[in-house]
Amino acid sequence: METDKLITEFTKFHIQQAVERLLAGGVVAFPTETVYGLGADISQPKAIQKIFEIKGRPSNHPLIVHFSNLSELEFWAEDIPAAAWKLAEHFWPGPLTLILPKSKLIPVSVTGGQETVALRIPRHPIALNLLEQLGSRKAIAAPSANRYGFVSPTNADHVKCAFGDKIDVILDGGACEIGLESTIINCVDNNVMLLRPGGTPLSAIKDLLKQNIQIQPHSQIRSPGSLASHYATSTPLEICPTSEILLSRSSTLLQQGIYTAAVTRSAPQISSDKLHYVLMPDEPIAFGKLLYATLRKLDEANFERILIEAPPDDLEWLAVADRLTRASHSFRK
Ligand code: TXA
Ligand code: MG
């Protein structure tokens, strides 16, 4: 992709600074089309270790390796099945991560000790340009730039709030286009399975491969984004199966004097100074884009409870439903 023409001179200057920091073993935050990432050069073990420390993430949880050039896929992975090539050629650059057997060039510190690696070419021009400027046969390991278990960042301020004093450079690319993490597909052993629904719709993957895609049971993988409790708010979050149930829960909580935010996809029906309504789009892509920023705002506003109307039971809402279920886990426990 010709990223040079898509970014300003000012941004190029910041990207150059980020490249210098990465080459010197530093950690930088950068925008992708999904969420912001916290990146380090994969060839520098100390820099990788810093990512785990800053995030507070256990060191056996693997990171996604980002690179910029499809022709280098064989440099990072081995035994690449035909289906993985097809997905890579069609969806990259884009919000899709492929799990493949790792090549010798991927350190196990990045993969949490596993022999497989998560790979992705992001499509945000700043991310791509950063990778291009870093040089050929270079790659950036980057988890989402949030503290372990919390909501992912979808703008530079979110990153600044979490880690401002701990990161060398935060590249600002504005609000993320997609706002939810990449879809993760396991392509190991010719067995194409969904590990995490995300920015690339499962229907598009099925259409391309002309096959059904199984959802991999979480017990079979080591993947923090698939832990039951993840993407969590500090405020207890409760999913209400229907808008009617949301309404009656709101009334109950109101009567108990509990300061509540109700996130719906239909017009507000109760008004009270103890209840705050948030109207979200009734369409999965627009909803997904706003979800994390909305949860953060509600969390910061010191509500005692967040109620959310459950998304429709529809494949297109899978990624939103997945994040909401995990965000609500601590409440259900
Ligand atoms: O959209 C995204 O994917 C963002 C941007 C920054 O690219 N990154 C992201 O990274 O969401 P992170 O670390 O927050 O989530 C990566 C997920 C985790 O659930 C991790 O366990 C899984 O990818 N993963 C990484 N390597 C894996 C592997 N070898 N096998 C199974 N899962 C893996
Ligand atoms: Mg994450």
mmCIF file of C-alpha atoms and ligand atoms in Angstrom:
data_model
loop_
_atom_site.group_PDB
_atom_site.id
_atom_site.type_symbol
_atom_site.label_atom_id
_atom_site.label_comp_id
_atom_site.label_asym_id
_atom_site.label_seq_id
_atom_site.Cartn_x
_atom_site.Cartn_y
_atom_site.Cartn_z
ATOM 1 C CA MET A 1 0.000 0.000 0.000
ATOM 2 C CA GLU A 2 1.247 3.508 -0.814
ATOM 3 C CA THR A 3 1.084 4.814 2.735
ATOM 4 C CA ASP A 4 3.423 7.725 2.085
ATOM 5 C CA LYS A 5 0.735 9.725 0.283
ATOM 6 C CA LEU A 6 -1.864 9.071 2.988
ATOM 7 C CA ILE A 7 -0.122 10.762 5.910
ATOM 8 C CA THR A 8 1.074 14.294 6.589
ATOM 9 C CA GLU A 9 4.684 15.428 6.972
ATOM 10 C CA PHE A 10 3.959 16.079 10.645
ATOM 11 C CA THR A 11 2.814 12.487 11.168
ATOM 12 C CA LYS A 12 5.824 11.193 9.217
ATOM 13 C CA PHE A 13 8.086 13.059 11.631
ATOM 14 C CA HIS A 14 6.370 11.347 14.589
ATOM 15 C CA ILE A 15 6.564 7.971 12.883
ATOM 16 C CA GLN A 16 10.302 8.492 12.408
ATOM 17 C CA GLN A 17 10.629 9.173 16.133
ATOM 18 C CA ALA A 18 8.663 6.002 16.860
ATOM 19 C CA VAL A 19 10.950 3.981 14.565
ATOM 20 C CA GLU A 20 14.010 5.307 16.392
ATOM 21 C CA ARG A 21 12.485 4.370 19.749
ATOM 22 C CA LEU A 22 11.574 0.887 18.528
ATOM 23 C CA LEU A 23 15.084 0.297 17.177
ATOM 24 C CA ALA A 24 16.514 1.478 20.502
ATOM 25 C CA GLY A 25 14.425 -1.107 22.380
ATOM 26 C CA GLY A 26 11.555 1.190 23.337
ATOM 27 C CA VAL A 27 7.810 0.643 23.414
ATOM 28 C CA VAL A 28 5.481 2.791 21.308
ATOM 29 C CA ALA A 29 1.712 2.991 20.959
ATOM 30 C CA PHE A 30 0.217 3.246 17.494
ATOM 31 C CA PRO A 31 -3.239 3.291 15.900
ATOM 32 C CA THR A 32 -4.571 0.396 13.880
ATOM 33 C CA GLU A 33 -7.938 0.212 12.182
ATOM 34 C CA THR A 34 -9.191 -2.008 15.046
ATOM 35 C CA VAL A 35 -7.766 -0.645 18.332
ATOM 36 C CA TYR A 36 -4.499 1.000 19.427
ATOM 37 C CA GLY A 37 -1.533 -1.336 19.889
ATOM 38 C CA LEU A 38 1.391 -1.279 22.316
ATOM 39 C CA GLY A 39 4.335 -2.233 20.143
ATOM 40 C CA ALA A 40 7.911 -3.441 20.371
ATOM 41 C CA ASP A 41 10.442 -4.811 17.871
ATOM 42 C CA ILE A 42 10.096 -8.611 18.021
ATOM 43 C CA SER A 43 13.856 -9.112 17.735
ATOM 44 C CA GLN A 44 14.512 -7.341 21.065
ATOM 45 C CA PRO A 45 13.681 -9.536 24.081
ATOM 46 C CA LYS A 46 13.941 -6.687 26.594
ATOM 47 C CA ALA A 47 11.507 -4.572 24.620
ATOM 48 C CA ILE A 48 9.065 -7.493 24.470
ATOM 49 C CA GLN A 49 9.420 -7.963 28.208
ATOM 50 C CA LYS A 50 8.560 -4.272 28.692
ATOM 51 C CA ILE A 51 5.225 -4.804 26.931
ATOM 52 C CA PHE A 52 4.250 -7.520 29.393
ATOM 53 C CA GLU A 53 5.357 -5.361 32.338
ATOM 54 C CA ILE A 54 3.570 -2.214 31.187
ATOM 55 C CA LYS A 55 0.332 -4.074 30.432
ATOM 56 C CA GLY A 56 0.515 -6.251 33.525
ATOM 57 C CA ARG A 57 -0.033 -9.269 31.269
ATOM 58 C CA PRO A 58 1.191 -12.763 32.216
ATOM 59 C CA SER A 59 4.261 -13.628 30.112
ATOM 60 C CA ASN A 60 2.751 -16.874 28.816
ATOM 61 C CA HIS A 61 0.004 -15.015 26.956
ATOM 62 C CA PRO A 62 1.020 -14.663 23.303
ATOM 63 C CA LEU A 63 1.206 -11.393 21.346
ATOM 64 C CA ILE A 64 0.129 -10.629 17.780
ATOM 65 C CA VAL A 65 3.021 -10.009 15.361
ATOM 66 C CA HIS A 66 2.300 -7.174 12.915
ATOM 67 C CA PHE A 67 4.154 -6.856 9.630
ATOM 68 C CA SER A 68 3.594 -4.953 6.399
ATOM 69 C CA ASN A 69 4.456 -7.074 3.399
ATOM 70 C CA LEU A 70 2.537 -10.190 2.370
ATOM 71 C CA SER A 71 5.573 -11.501 0.507
ATOM 72 C CA GLU A 72 7.244 -11.880 3.930
ATOM 73 C CA LEU A 73 4.579 -14.194 5.325
ATOM 74 C CA GLU A 74 6.815 -17.215 4.762
ATOM 75 C CA PHE A 75 9.517 -15.441 6.660
ATOM 76 C CA TRP A 76 7.410 -15.481 9.846
ATOM 77 C CA ALA A 77 5.346 -18.677 9.445
ATOM 78 C CA GLU A 78 5.823 -22.252 8.230
ATOM 79 C CA ASP A 79 3.524 -24.912 6.769
ATOM 80 C CA ILE A 80 1.061 -22.284 5.588
ATOM 81 C CA PRO A 81 -2.102 -24.049 4.388
ATOM 82 C CA ALA A 82 -3.886 -22.956 1.200
ATOM 83 C CA ALA A 83 -6.803 -21.562 3.224
ATOM 84 C CA ALA A 84 -4.456 -19.255 5.154
ATOM 85 C CA TRP A 85 -2.965 -17.939 1.898
ATOM 86 C CA LYS A 86 -6.425 -17.302 0.581
ATOM 87 C CA LEU A 87 -7.458 -15.403 3.717
ATOM 88 C CA ALA A 88 -4.208 -13.411 3.816
ATOM 89 C CA GLU A 89 -4.411 -12.431 0.164
ATOM 90 C CA HIS A 90 -8.034 -11.404 0.440
ATOM 91 C CA PHE A 91 -8.229 -9.691 3.843
ATOM 92 C CA TRP A 92 -4.759 -8.202 4.394
ATOM 93 C CA PRO A 93 -4.089 -5.443 5.080
ATOM 94 C CA GLY A 94 -7.074 -5.617 7.419
ATOM 95 C CA PRO A 95 -8.669 -6.684 10.710
ATOM 96 C CA LEU A 96 -7.808 -10.389 10.501
ATOM 97 C CA THR A 97 -5.206 -12.319 12.515
ATOM 98 C CA LEU A 98 -4.033 -15.772 11.432
ATOM 99 C CA ILE A 99 -2.543 -18.340 13.800
ATOM 100 C CA LEU A 100 0.116 -20.382 12.006
ATOM 101 C CA PRO A 101 3.117 -22.544 12.933
ATOM 102 C CA LYS A 102 5.890 -20.063 13.737
ATOM 103 C CA SER A 103 9.179 -19.806 11.875
ATOM 104 C CA LYS A 104 12.500 -19.898 13.730
ATOM 105 C CA LEU A 105 12.670 -16.112 13.476
ATOM 106 C CA ILE A 106 9.793 -15.624 15.881
ATOM 107 C CA PRO A 107 11.092 -15.704 19.465
ATOM 108 C CA VAL A 108 9.071 -17.773 21.925
ATOM 109 C CA SER A 109 8.955 -14.745 24.240
ATOM 110 C CA VAL A 110 6.460 -13.301 21.733
ATOM 111 C CA THR A 111 4.353 -16.459 21.447
ATOM 112 C CA GLY A 112 4.137 -17.150 25.175
ATOM 113 C CA GLY A 113 6.253 -20.280 24.672
ATOM 114 C CA GLN A 114 4.026 -21.746 21.953
ATOM 115 C CA GLU A 115 5.138 -23.052 18.554
ATOM 116 C CA THR A 116 2.414 -21.072 16.793
ATOM 117 C CA VAL A 117 2.320 -17.363 16.001
ATOM 118 C CA ALA A 118 -0.484 -14.838 15.514
ATOM 119 C CA LEU A 119 0.165 -12.716 12.396
ATOM 120 C CA ARG A 120 -1.561 -9.686 10.952
ATOM 121 C CA ILE A 121 -0.987 -6.921 8.399
ATOM 122 C CA PRO A 122 -2.964 -3.926 9.709
ATOM 123 C CA ARG A 123 -4.478 -1.458 7.258
ATOM 124 C CA HIS A 124 -4.244 1.813 9.179
ATOM 125 C CA PRO A 125 -1.847 4.036 7.166
ATOM 126 C CA ILE A 126 0.119 5.042 10.299
ATOM 127 C CA ALA A 127 0.575 1.418 11.395
ATOM 128 C CA LEU A 128 1.591 0.362 7.897
ATOM 129 C CA ASN A 129 3.963 3.268 7.432
ATOM 130 C CA LEU A 130 5.533 2.587 10.828
ATOM 131 C CA LEU A 131 6.147 -1.023 9.822
ATOM 132 C CA GLU A 132 7.477 -0.015 6.420
ATOM 133 C CA GLN A 133 9.859 2.550 7.932
ATOM 134 C CA LEU A 134 11.070 0.011 10.481
ATOM 135 C CA GLY A 135 12.424 -1.927 7.525
ATOM 136 C CA SER A 136 12.013 -5.199 5.660
ATOM 137 C CA ARG A 137 12.092 -8.386 7.681
ATOM 138 C CA LYS A 138 11.162 -6.419 10.779
ATOM 139 C CA ALA A 139 7.948 -6.881 12.719
ATOM 140 C CA ILE A 140 6.175 -5.364 15.703
ATOM 141 C CA ALA A 141 4.607 -7.441 18.468
ATOM 142 C CA ALA A 142 1.630 -5.530 19.778
ATOM 143 C CA PRO A 143 -1.214 -6.354 22.115
ATOM 144 C CA SER A 144 -4.020 -3.856 22.520
ATOM 145 C CA ALA A 145 -2.709 -0.822 24.448
ATOM 146 C CA ASN A 146 -4.793 -1.286 27.613
ATOM 147 C CA ARG A 147 -4.069 -2.680 31.049
ATOM 148 C CA TYR A 148 -4.563 -6.442 31.149
ATOM 149 C CA GLY A 149 -8.248 -7.415 31.297
ATOM 150 C CA PHE A 150 -9.598 -3.919 30.700
ATOM 151 C CA VAL A 151 -11.360 -2.263 27.772
ATOM 152 C CA SER A 152 -9.194 -1.736 24.647
ATOM 153 C CA PRO A 153 -8.271 1.805 23.543
ATOM 154 C CA THR A 154 -9.893 3.276 20.449
ATOM 155 C CA ASN A 155 -8.227 6.694 20.542
ATOM 156 C CA ALA A 156 -4.874 8.136 21.625
ATOM 157 C CA ASP A 157 -6.320 9.690 24.803
ATOM 158 C CA HIS A 158 -7.371 6.251 26.051
ATOM 159 C CA VAL A 159 -3.731 5.141 25.719
ATOM 160 C CA LYS A 160 -2.431 8.316 27.360
ATOM 161 C CA CYS A 161 -4.762 7.813 30.337
ATOM 162 C CA ALA A 162 -3.581 4.246 30.879
ATOM 163 C CA PHE A 163 0.156 4.535 30.168
ATOM 164 C CA GLY A 164 1.066 8.171 29.398
ATOM 165 C CA ASP A 165 4.148 8.174 31.594
ATOM 166 C CA LYS A 166 5.335 4.679 30.679
ATOM 167 C CA ILE A 167 5.462 4.793 26.862
ATOM 168 C CA ASP A 168 8.084 6.583 24.797
ATOM 169 C CA VAL A 169 5.821 7.632 21.896
ATOM 170 C CA ILE A 170 2.062 7.578 21.309
ATOM 171 C CA LEU A 171 1.209 8.020 17.624
ATOM 172 C CA ASP A 172 -2.177 9.709 17.298
ATOM 173 C CA GLY A 173 -4.347 8.495 14.437
ATOM 174 C CA GLY A 174 -7.662 9.709 15.837
ATOM 175 C CA ALA A 175 -10.573 7.353 16.531
ATOM 176 C CA CYS A 176 -10.180 3.791 15.231
ATOM 177 C CA GLU A 177 -12.249 2.986 12.169
ATOM 178 C CA ILE A 178 -13.521 -0.385 13.470
ATOM 179 C CA GLY A 179 -13.215 -0.065 17.248
ATOM 180 C CA LEU A 180 -13.170 -3.817 18.019
ATOM 181 C CA GLU A 181 -10.139 -6.111 17.767
ATOM 182 C CA SER A 182 -9.280 -8.233 14.746
ATOM 183 C CA THR A 183 -10.974 -11.549 14.030
ATOM 184 C CA ILE A 184 -8.602 -14.405 14.916
ATOM 185 C CA ILE A 185 -8.585 -17.554 12.790
ATOM 186 C CA ASN A 186 -6.582 -20.611 13.760
ATOM 187 C CA CYS A 187 -5.060 -22.134 10.600
ATOM 188 C CA VAL A 188 -2.843 -24.725 12.253
ATOM 189 C CA ASP A 189 -3.093 -28.342 10.971
ATOM 190 C CA ASN A 190 -5.336 -27.364 8.074
ATOM 191 C CA ASN A 191 -8.084 -26.891 10.597
ATOM 192 C CA VAL A 192 -9.645 -23.452 10.074
ATOM 193 C CA MET A 193 -11.363 -22.356 13.300
ATOM 194 C CA LEU A 194 -12.583 -19.094 14.801
ATOM 195 C CA LEU A 195 -10.741 -18.107 17.998
ATOM 196 C CA ARG A 196 -12.078 -14.577 18.393
ATOM 197 C CA PRO A 197 -14.827 -12.829 16.406
ATOM 198 C CA GLY A 198 -13.810 -9.295 15.414
ATOM 199 C CA GLY A 199 -13.430 -6.738 12.659
ATOM 200 C CA THR A 200 -13.623 -9.182 9.739
ATOM 201 C CA PRO A 201 -17.152 -10.666 9.602
ATOM 202 C CA LEU A 202 -17.293 -14.439 9.890
ATOM 203 C CA SER A 203 -19.757 -14.479 6.983
ATOM 204 C CA ALA A 204 -17.105 -12.928 4.701
ATOM 205 C CA ILE A 205 -14.586 -15.610 5.753
ATOM 206 C CA LYS A 206 -17.114 -18.391 5.149
ATOM 207 C CA ASP A 207 -17.986 -16.934 1.742
ATOM 208 C CA LEU A 208 -14.348 -16.746 0.705
ATOM 209 C CA LEU A 209 -13.396 -20.258 1.846
ATOM 210 C CA LYS A 210 -16.773 -21.717 0.873
ATOM 211 C CA GLN A 211 -16.895 -23.714 4.080
ATOM 212 C CA ASN A 212 -18.403 -23.558 7.513
ATOM 213 C CA ILE A 213 -16.068 -22.248 10.233
ATOM 214 C CA GLN A 214 -16.183 -23.910 13.635
ATOM 215 C CA ILE A 215 -15.818 -21.842 16.777
ATOM 216 C CA GLN A 216 -12.887 -23.223 18.753
ATOM 217 C CA PRO A 217 -13.775 -24.079 22.363
ATOM 218 C CA HIS A 218 -11.850 -21.785 24.729
ATOM 219 C CA SER A 219 -10.543 -24.663 26.796
ATOM 220 C CA GLN A 220 -8.422 -25.760 23.820
ATOM 221 C CA ILE A 221 -6.446 -22.552 23.516
ATOM 222 C CA ARG A 222 -4.330 -20.210 25.544
ATOM 223 C CA SER A 223 -5.599 -16.845 24.547
ATOM 224 C CA PRO A 224 -6.314 -14.061 27.060
ATOM 225 C CA GLY A 225 -8.862 -12.361 24.798
ATOM 226 C CA SER A 226 -10.808 -15.591 25.122
ATOM 227 C CA LEU A 227 -10.788 -15.673 28.888
ATOM 228 C CA ALA A 228 -14.321 -15.555 30.247
ATOM 229 C CA SER A 229 -13.616 -12.241 31.966
ATOM 230 C CA HIS A 230 -11.893 -9.682 29.741
ATOM 231 C CA TYR A 231 -12.557 -6.282 28.174
ATOM 232 C CA ALA A 232 -14.061 -5.404 31.549
ATOM 233 C CA THR A 233 -15.335 -2.135 32.979
ATOM 234 C CA SER A 234 -14.811 -1.358 36.677
ATOM 235 C CA THR A 235 -18.541 -0.668 36.966
ATOM 236 C CA PRO A 236 -20.571 -3.902 37.119
ATOM 237 C CA LEU A 237 -22.127 -4.465 33.710
ATOM 238 C CA GLU A 238 -25.320 -6.432 33.248
ATOM 239 C CA ILE A 239 -26.760 -7.641 29.947
ATOM 240 C CA CYS A 240 -30.562 -7.519 29.671
ATOM 241 C CA PRO A 241 -31.927 -10.044 27.148
ATOM 242 C CA THR A 242 -34.652 -7.691 25.826
ATOM 243 C CA SER A 243 -35.484 -3.985 25.908
ATOM 244 C CA GLU A 244 -38.503 -4.817 28.118
ATOM 245 C CA ILE A 245 -36.270 -6.532 30.670
ATOM 246 C CA LEU A 246 -33.872 -3.597 30.495
ATOM 247 C CA LEU A 247 -36.775 -1.310 31.280
ATOM 248 C CA SER A 248 -37.939 -3.319 34.282
ATOM 249 C CA ARG A 249 -34.364 -3.735 35.605
ATOM 250 C CA SER A 250 -33.888 0.016 35.254
ATOM 251 C CA SER A 251 -37.039 0.643 37.322
ATOM 252 C CA THR A 252 -35.941 -1.809 40.010
ATOM 253 C CA LEU A 253 -32.476 -0.280 40.278
ATOM 254 C CA LEU A 254 -33.967 3.199 40.309
ATOM 255 C CA GLN A 255 -36.232 2.270 43.197
ATOM 256 C CA GLN A 256 -33.180 0.981 45.052
ATOM 257 C CA GLY A 257 -31.492 4.341 44.434
ATOM 258 C CA ILE A 258 -28.711 2.753 42.348
ATOM 259 C CA TYR A 259 -27.108 5.220 39.949
ATOM 260 C CA THR A 260 -27.576 3.405 36.630
ATOM 261 C CA ALA A 261 -26.675 3.842 32.961
ATOM 262 C CA ALA A 262 -28.883 2.033 30.436
ATOM 263 C CA VAL A 263 -27.421 1.361 26.983
ATOM 264 C CA THR A 264 -30.131 0.621 24.441
ATOM 265 C CA ARG A 265 -30.766 0.447 20.724
ATOM 266 C CA SER A 266 -34.266 1.905 21.032
ATOM 267 C CA ALA A 267 -35.684 5.171 22.318
ATOM 268 C CA PRO A 268 -35.529 5.880 26.080
ATOM 269 C CA GLN A 269 -38.715 5.196 28.013
ATOM 270 C CA ILE A 270 -38.069 6.201 31.606
ATOM 271 C CA SER A 271 -36.752 9.514 32.668
ATOM 272 C CA SER A 272 -35.166 10.153 36.016
ATOM 273 C CA ASP A 273 -32.082 11.946 37.247
ATOM 274 C CA LYS A 274 -30.857 8.617 38.631
ATOM 275 C CA LEU A 275 -31.036 6.924 35.222
ATOM 276 C CA HIS A 276 -28.888 7.863 32.262
ATOM 277 C CA TYR A 277 -29.809 6.527 28.815
ATOM 278 C CA VAL A 278 -27.314 5.958 26.027
ATOM 279 C CA LEU A 279 -28.819 5.326 22.609
ATOM 280 C CA MET A 280 -26.536 3.165 20.443
ATOM 281 C CA PRO A 281 -26.872 2.455 16.692
ATOM 282 C CA ASP A 282 -29.053 -0.522 15.779
ATOM 283 C CA GLU A 283 -26.406 -1.780 13.346
ATOM 284 C CA PRO A 284 -23.424 -3.962 14.342
ATOM 285 C CA ILE A 285 -20.555 -2.107 12.653
ATOM 286 C CA ALA A 286 -21.588 1.313 13.948
ATOM 287 C CA PHE A 287 -22.339 -0.186 17.391
ATOM 288 C CA GLY A 288 -18.928 -1.924 17.520
ATOM 289 C CA LYS A 289 -17.127 1.274 16.625
ATOM 290 C CA LEU A 290 -18.660 3.142 19.585
ATOM 291 C CA LEU A 291 -18.743 0.319 22.128
ATOM 292 C CA TYR A 292 -15.388 0.663 23.939
ATOM 293 C CA ALA A 293 -15.407 4.469 24.011
ATOM 294 C CA THR A 294 -18.963 4.364 25.431
ATOM 295 C CA LEU A 295 -18.047 1.827 28.127
ATOM 296 C CA ARG A 296 -15.049 3.959 29.127
ATOM 297 C CA LYS A 297 -17.153 7.116 29.403
ATOM 298 C CA LEU A 298 -19.730 5.349 31.566
ATOM 299 C CA ASP A 299 -16.986 3.863 33.717
ATOM 300 C CA GLU A 300 -15.451 7.305 34.260
ATOM 301 C CA ALA A 301 -18.862 8.805 35.098
ATOM 302 C CA ASN A 302 -19.015 6.756 38.308
ATOM 303 C CA PHE A 303 -22.236 4.886 37.646
ATOM 304 C CA GLU A 304 -22.938 2.057 40.048
ATOM 305 C CA ARG A 305 -24.387 -0.205 37.354
ATOM 306 C CA ILE A 306 -24.333 -0.378 33.563
ATOM 307 C CA LEU A 307 -27.265 -2.154 31.892
ATOM 308 C CA ILE A 308 -26.962 -3.101 28.235
ATOM 309 C CA GLU A 309 -29.664 -4.412 25.961
ATOM 310 C CA ALA A 310 -28.400 -7.713 24.489
ATOM 311 C CA PRO A 311 -27.501 -7.561 20.802
ATOM 312 C CA PRO A 312 -29.618 -9.555 18.336
ATOM 313 C CA ASP A 313 -28.785 -13.260 18.106
ATOM 314 C CA ASP A 314 -27.309 -12.837 14.654
ATOM 315 C CA LEU A 315 -23.900 -13.721 13.152
ATOM 316 C CA GLU A 316 -23.245 -10.093 12.206
ATOM 317 C CA TRP A 317 -23.419 -9.139 15.922
ATOM 318 C CA LEU A 318 -21.070 -11.949 17.035
ATOM 319 C CA ALA A 319 -18.062 -9.732 17.882
ATOM 320 C CA VAL A 320 -20.185 -7.238 19.852
ATOM 321 C CA ALA A 321 -21.971 -10.066 21.702
ATOM 322 C CA ASP A 322 -18.617 -11.713 22.532
ATOM 323 C CA ARG A 323 -17.140 -8.515 24.041
ATOM 324 C CA LEU A 324 -20.291 -7.757 26.029
ATOM 325 C CA THR A 325 -20.450 -11.270 27.458
ATOM 326 C CA ARG A 326 -16.833 -11.032 28.630
ATOM 327 C CA ALA A 327 -17.286 -7.499 29.953
ATOM 328 C CA SER A 328 -20.264 -8.672 32.013
ATOM 329 C CA HIS A 329 -18.563 -11.752 33.419
ATOM 330 C CA SER A 330 -17.557 -10.346 36.786
ATOM 331 C CA PHE A 331 -21.155 -9.233 37.355
ATOM 332 C CA ARG A 332 -22.499 -12.716 36.609
ATOM 333 C CA LYS A 333 -19.982 -14.416 38.922
HETATM 334 O O1 TXA B 1 -6.996 -5.941 16.554
HETATM 335 C C1 TXA B 1 -6.114 -6.537 17.154
HETATM 336 O O2 TXA B 1 -5.913 -7.747 17.033
HETATM 337 C C2 TXA B 1 -5.236 -5.691 18.113
HETATM 338 C C3 TXA B 1 -4.397 -4.744 17.270
HETATM 339 C C4 TXA B 1 -3.431 -3.942 18.112
HETATM 340 O O3 TXA B 1 -3.737 -5.462 16.274
HETATM 341 N N1 TXA B 1 -4.427 -6.521 18.927
HETATM 342 C C5 TXA B 1 -4.910 -7.302 19.927
HETATM 343 O O4 TXA B 1 -3.924 -7.942 20.653
HETATM 344 O O5 TXA B 1 -6.097 -7.414 20.148
HETATM 345 P P1 TXA B 1 -4.228 -8.649 22.060
HETATM 346 O O6 TXA B 1 -2.903 -9.095 22.579
HETATM 347 O O7 TXA B 1 -4.983 -7.738 22.916
HETATM 348 O O8 TXA B 1 -5.039 -9.895 21.643
HETATM 349 C C6 TXA B 1 -4.397 -10.879 20.877
HETATM 350 C C7 TXA B 1 -5.094 -12.173 21.001
HETATM 351 C C8 TXA B 1 -5.022 -12.709 22.399
HETATM 352 O O9 TXA B 1 -6.288 -13.237 22.735
HETATM 353 C C9 TXA B 1 -3.961 -13.773 22.272
HETATM 354 O O10 TXA B 1 -4.050 -14.771 23.224
HETATM 355 C C10 TXA B 1 -4.231 -14.295 20.879
HETATM 356 O O11 TXA B 1 -4.428 -13.117 20.169
HETATM 357 N N2 TXA B 1 -3.058 -15.016 20.378
HETATM 358 C C11 TXA B 1 -1.844 -14.514 20.092
HETATM 359 N N3 TXA B 1 -1.012 -15.501 19.691
HETATM 360 C C12 TXA B 1 -1.721 -16.648 19.732
HETATM 361 C C13 TXA B 1 -1.417 -18.005 19.454
HETATM 362 N N4 TXA B 1 -0.210 -18.381 19.051
HETATM 363 N N5 TXA B 1 -2.404 -18.915 19.611
HETATM 364 C C14 TXA B 1 -3.645 -18.540 20.032
HETATM 365 N N6 TXA B 1 -3.997 -17.271 20.315
HETATM 366 C C15 TXA B 1 -3.038 -16.334 20.165
HETATM 367 MG MG MG B 2 -6.322 -7.080 24.203
#
